[in-house]
Coordinates of C-alpha atoms and ligand atoms in Angstrom, one line a residue:
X1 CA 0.0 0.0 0.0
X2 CA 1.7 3.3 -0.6
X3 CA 1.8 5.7 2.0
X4 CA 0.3 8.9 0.0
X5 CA -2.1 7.7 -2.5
X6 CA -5.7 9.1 -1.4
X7 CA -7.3 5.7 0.5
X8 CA -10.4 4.2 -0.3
X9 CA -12.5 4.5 3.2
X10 CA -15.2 1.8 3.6
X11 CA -17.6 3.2 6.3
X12 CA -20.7 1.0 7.6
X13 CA -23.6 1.4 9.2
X14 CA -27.0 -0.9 10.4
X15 CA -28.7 1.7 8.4
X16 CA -28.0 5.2 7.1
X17 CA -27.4 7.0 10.6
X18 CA -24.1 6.3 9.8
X19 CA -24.0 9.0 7.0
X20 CA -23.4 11.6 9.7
X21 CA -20.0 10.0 10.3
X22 CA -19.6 9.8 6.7
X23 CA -20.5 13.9 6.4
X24 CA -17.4 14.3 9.2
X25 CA -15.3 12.2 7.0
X26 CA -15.5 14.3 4.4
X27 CA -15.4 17.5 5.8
X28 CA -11.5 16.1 7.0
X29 CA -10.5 14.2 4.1
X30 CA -12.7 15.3 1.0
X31 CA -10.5 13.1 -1.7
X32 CA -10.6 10.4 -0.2
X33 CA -12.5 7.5 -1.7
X34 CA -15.8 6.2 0.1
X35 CA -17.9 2.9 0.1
X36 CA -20.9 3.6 2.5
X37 CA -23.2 0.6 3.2
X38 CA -26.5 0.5 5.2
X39 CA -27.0 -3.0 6.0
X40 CA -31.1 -1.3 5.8
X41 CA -32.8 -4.9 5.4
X42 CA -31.5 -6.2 9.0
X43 CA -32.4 -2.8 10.6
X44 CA -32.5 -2.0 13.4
X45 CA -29.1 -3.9 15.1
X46 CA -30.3 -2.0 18.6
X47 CA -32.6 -4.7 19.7
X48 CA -30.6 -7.8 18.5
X49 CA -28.3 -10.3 19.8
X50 CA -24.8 -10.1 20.0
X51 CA -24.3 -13.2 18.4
X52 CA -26.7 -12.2 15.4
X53 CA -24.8 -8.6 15.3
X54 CA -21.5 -9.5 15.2
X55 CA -22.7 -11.7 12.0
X56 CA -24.3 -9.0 10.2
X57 CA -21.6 -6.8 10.8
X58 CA -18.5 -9.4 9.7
X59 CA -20.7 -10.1 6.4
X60 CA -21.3 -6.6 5.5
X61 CA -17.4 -5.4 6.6
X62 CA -16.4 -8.7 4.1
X63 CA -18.6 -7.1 1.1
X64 CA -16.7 -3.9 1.4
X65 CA -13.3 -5.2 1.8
X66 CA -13.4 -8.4 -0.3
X67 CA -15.5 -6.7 -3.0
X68 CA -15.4 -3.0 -2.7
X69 CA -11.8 -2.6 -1.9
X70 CA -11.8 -0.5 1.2
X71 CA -8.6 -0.1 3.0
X72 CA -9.6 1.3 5.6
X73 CA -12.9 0.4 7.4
X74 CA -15.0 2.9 10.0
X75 CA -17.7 1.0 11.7
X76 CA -20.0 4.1 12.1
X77 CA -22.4 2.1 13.8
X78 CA -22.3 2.4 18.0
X79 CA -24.2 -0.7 18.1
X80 CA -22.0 -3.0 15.7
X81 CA -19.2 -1.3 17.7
X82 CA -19.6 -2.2 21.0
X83 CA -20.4 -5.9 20.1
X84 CA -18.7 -6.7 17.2
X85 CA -15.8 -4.9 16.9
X86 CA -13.6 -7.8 17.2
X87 CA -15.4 -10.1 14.8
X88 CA -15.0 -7.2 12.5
X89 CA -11.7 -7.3 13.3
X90 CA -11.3 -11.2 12.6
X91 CA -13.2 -10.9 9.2
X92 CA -11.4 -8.3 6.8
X93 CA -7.1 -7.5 7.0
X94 CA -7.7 -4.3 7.0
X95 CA -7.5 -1.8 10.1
X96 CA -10.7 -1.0 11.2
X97 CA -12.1 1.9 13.4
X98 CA -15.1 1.7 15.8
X99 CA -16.9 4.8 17.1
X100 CA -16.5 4.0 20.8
X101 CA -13.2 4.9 21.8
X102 CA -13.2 7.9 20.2
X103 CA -16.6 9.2 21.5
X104 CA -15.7 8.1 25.4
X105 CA -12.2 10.1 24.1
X106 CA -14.6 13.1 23.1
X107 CA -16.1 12.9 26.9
X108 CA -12.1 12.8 28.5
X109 CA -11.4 15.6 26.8
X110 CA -14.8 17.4 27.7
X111 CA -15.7 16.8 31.1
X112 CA -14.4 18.8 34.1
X113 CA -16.5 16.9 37.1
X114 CA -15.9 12.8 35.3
X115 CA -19.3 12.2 35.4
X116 CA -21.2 11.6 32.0
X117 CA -24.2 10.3 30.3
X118 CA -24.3 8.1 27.4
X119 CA -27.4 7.7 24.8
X120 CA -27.6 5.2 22.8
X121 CA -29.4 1.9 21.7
X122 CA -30.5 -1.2 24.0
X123 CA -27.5 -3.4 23.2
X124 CA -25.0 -0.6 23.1
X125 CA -26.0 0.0 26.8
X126 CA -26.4 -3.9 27.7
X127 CA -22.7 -4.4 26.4
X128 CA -21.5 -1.6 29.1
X129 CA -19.2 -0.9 26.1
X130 CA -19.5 3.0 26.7
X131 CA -18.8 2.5 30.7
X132 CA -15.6 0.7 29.9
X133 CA -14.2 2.6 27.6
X134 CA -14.8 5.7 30.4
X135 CA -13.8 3.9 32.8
X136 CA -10.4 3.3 31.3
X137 CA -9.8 6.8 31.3
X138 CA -11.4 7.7 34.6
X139 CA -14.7 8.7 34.0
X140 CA -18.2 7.5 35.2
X141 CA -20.6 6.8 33.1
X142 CA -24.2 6.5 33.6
X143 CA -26.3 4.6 30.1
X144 CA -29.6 4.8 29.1
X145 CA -31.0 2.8 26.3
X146 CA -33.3 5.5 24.5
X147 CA -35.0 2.8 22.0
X148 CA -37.8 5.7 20.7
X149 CA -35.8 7.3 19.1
X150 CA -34.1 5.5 15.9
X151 CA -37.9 5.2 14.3
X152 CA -38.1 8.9 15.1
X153 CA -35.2 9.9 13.1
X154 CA -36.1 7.0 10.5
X155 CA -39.5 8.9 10.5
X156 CA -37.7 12.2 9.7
X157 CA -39.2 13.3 12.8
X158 CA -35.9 15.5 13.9
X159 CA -38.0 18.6 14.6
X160 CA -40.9 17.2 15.8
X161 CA -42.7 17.9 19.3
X162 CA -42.9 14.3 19.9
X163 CA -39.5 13.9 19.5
X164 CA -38.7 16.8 21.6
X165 CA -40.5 15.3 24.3
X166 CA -39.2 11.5 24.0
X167 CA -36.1 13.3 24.5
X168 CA -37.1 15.5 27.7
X169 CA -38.6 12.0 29.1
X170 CA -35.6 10.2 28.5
X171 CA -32.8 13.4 30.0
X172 CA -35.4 13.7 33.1
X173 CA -35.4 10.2 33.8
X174 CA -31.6 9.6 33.3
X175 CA -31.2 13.0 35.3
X176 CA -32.9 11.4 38.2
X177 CA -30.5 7.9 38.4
X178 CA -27.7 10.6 38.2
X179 CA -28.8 12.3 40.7
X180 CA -29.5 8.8 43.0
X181 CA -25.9 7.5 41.9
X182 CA -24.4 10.7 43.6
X183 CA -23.4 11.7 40.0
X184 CA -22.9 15.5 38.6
X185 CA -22.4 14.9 35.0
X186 CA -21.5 17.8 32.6
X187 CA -21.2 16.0 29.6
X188 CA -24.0 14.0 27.5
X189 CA -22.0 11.4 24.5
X190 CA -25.0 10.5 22.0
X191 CA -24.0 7.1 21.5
X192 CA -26.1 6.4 18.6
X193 CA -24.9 7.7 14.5
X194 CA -28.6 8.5 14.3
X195 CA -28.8 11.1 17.9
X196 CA -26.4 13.5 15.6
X197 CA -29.2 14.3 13.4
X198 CA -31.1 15.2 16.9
X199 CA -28.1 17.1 18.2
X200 CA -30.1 20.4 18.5
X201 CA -32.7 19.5 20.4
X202 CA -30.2 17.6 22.7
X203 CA -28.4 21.0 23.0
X204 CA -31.6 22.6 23.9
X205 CA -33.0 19.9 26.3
X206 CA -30.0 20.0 28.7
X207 CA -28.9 21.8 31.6
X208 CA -26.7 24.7 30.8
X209 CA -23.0 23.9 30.9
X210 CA -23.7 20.0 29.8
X211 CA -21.6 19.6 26.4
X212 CA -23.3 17.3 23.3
X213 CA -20.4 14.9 22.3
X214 CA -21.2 13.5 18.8
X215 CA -19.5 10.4 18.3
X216 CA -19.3 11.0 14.3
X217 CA -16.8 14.3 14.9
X218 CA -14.8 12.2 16.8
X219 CA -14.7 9.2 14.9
X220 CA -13.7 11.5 11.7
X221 CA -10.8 12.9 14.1
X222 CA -9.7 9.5 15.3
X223 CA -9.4 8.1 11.7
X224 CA -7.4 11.3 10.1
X225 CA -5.0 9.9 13.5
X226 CA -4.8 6.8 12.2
X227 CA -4.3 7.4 8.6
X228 CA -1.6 9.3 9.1
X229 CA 0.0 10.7 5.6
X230 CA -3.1 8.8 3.8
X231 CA -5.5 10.9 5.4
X232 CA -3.0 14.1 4.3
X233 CA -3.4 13.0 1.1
X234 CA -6.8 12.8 1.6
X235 CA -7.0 16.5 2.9
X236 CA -6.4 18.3 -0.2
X237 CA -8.6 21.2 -0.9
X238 CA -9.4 20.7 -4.3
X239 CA -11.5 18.2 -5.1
X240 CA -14.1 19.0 -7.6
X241 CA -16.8 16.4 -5.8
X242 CA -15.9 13.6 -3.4
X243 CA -16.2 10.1 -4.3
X244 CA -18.9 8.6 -2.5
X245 CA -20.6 5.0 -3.8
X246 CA -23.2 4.2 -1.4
X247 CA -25.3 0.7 -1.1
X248 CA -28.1 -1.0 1.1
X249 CA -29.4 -4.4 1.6
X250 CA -33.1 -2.7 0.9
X251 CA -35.3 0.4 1.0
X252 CA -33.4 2.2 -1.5
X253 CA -35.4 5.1 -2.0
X254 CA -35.8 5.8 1.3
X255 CA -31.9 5.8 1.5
X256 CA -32.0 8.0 -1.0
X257 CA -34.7 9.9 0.2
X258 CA -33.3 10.4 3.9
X259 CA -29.9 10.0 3.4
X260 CA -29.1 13.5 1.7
X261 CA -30.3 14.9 5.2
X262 CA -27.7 13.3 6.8
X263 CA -25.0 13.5 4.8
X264 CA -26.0 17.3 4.0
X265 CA -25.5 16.8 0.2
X266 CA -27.2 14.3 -2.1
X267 CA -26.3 10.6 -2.0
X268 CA -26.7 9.9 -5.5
X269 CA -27.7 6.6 -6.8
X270 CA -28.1 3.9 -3.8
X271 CA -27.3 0.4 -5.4
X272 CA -29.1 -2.6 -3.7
X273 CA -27.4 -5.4 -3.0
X274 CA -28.2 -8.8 -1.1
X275 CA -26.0 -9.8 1.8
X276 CA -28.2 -12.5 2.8
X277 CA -30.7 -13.3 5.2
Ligands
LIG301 N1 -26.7 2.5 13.9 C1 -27.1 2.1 15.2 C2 -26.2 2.7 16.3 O1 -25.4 3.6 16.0 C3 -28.6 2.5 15.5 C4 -29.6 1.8 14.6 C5 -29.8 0.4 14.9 O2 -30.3 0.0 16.0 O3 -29.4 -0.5 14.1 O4 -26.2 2.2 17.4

């Protein structure tokens, strides 16, 4: 592989949450190359077994290595990285980024008190990946599973009062196991690639002096890191329009239809393809 040709950057996701990484990507490294897949038929990975996720995720990470050519894989999917990071890792020879460690780096760096709160789907929270990851670097971390509000955002409902409530339910109830814990968190990490697209009513629905941590930014920081004079490459500031190929295992048009909202730009053509049941 030669250190400064422009890499090709597979990034995956359960559906097309994982865009908003994708958006951060690019913002860092807009000539780079990118394979995006939404594994959108086996949606949503929140409410499944480890066992099942880790095999989604190791068949979709094969279809974008072994057939796409990525490089470079960024599993911008909380879920598929706190449980199947390592089968991942097992599947493809290629490095491979998760969205964990960066996002519990994000709250490090952040908090002042070392309490935080993480959002993010059932079996993100059941696999305590978030609250290891903290606690490696000192921090507490409190989890709620918040499992309203992936159909939200699937919905479109990102400005919606219902959502704005679910979200004030959620905060007050997760404010009040804080509060029993002894906790005085200052920092809330949306452990989900869909919460991004709810990041403003996050920001409005906490207490002041509670910072948003968006697991995508950091992600997109961590993999410049580790691409080192690839991702320079990558940097360059003129590139007439960024490579981006996306597919999904179904639901196409709704891809297509959604996804430009969370990539902030169209997403083109979405090709279907069949990873299996
Ligand atoms: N992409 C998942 C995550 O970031 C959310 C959607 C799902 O449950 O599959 O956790």
């Amino acid at each position: 592989m030669s250190t400064t040709a422009t890499p090709t950057i597979g990034v995956f996701d359960s559906g097309f949450g994982g865009l908003t990484v994708l958006r951060a990507l690019i913002r860092r490294m807009p000539a780079a190359r990118y394979i995006f897949l939404g594994d959108t038929a086996r949606l949503p990975y929140g409410s499944k077994s480890q066992r099942t996720i880790a095999r989604y995720a190791a068949e979709s990470a094969r279809f974008l290595v072994d057939e796409q050519k990525a490089e470079f894989l960024v599993i911008a999917c909380n879920t598929a990285s706190a449980l199947a990071l390592d089968a991942i890792e097992q599947a493809v020879p290629v490095p491979v980024l998760g969205v964990i460690e960066p996002g519990a780096a994000a709250a490090r760096a952040a908090s002042q008190s070392g309490d935080v709160l993480v959002v993010a789907t059932e079996a993100t929270v059941h696999s305590h990946a978030y609250a290891a990851a903290c606690q490696a670097r000192g921090l507490r971390a409190l989890e709620k599973a918040c499992p309203l509000l992936v159909p939200l955002v699937e919905e479109g409902w990102t400005e919606h009062p219902v959502t704005v409530e679910v979200i004030e339910i959620y905060l007050n109830e997760l404010r009040a196991e804080a509060a029993a814990a002894g906790l005085k968190p200052d920092t809330l990490v949306l452990g989900c690639t869909h919460y991004p697209l709810l990041r403003p009513l996050f920001e409005r629905a906490v207490r002041s002096g509670v910072k948003v941590i968006d697991s995508a930014e950091s992600a997109a920081a961590a993999a410049v890191e580790l691409l080192g004079d690839r991702a320079t490459a990558a940097s360059s500031g003129l590139v007439a329009e960024t490579r981006v190929r996306c597919f999904a295992t179904d639901s196409v048009e709704k891809f297509e239809r959604l996804g430009s909202r969370f990539l902030d730009r169209s997403v083109g053509r979405v090709e279907l393809v069949d990873l299996g049941g």
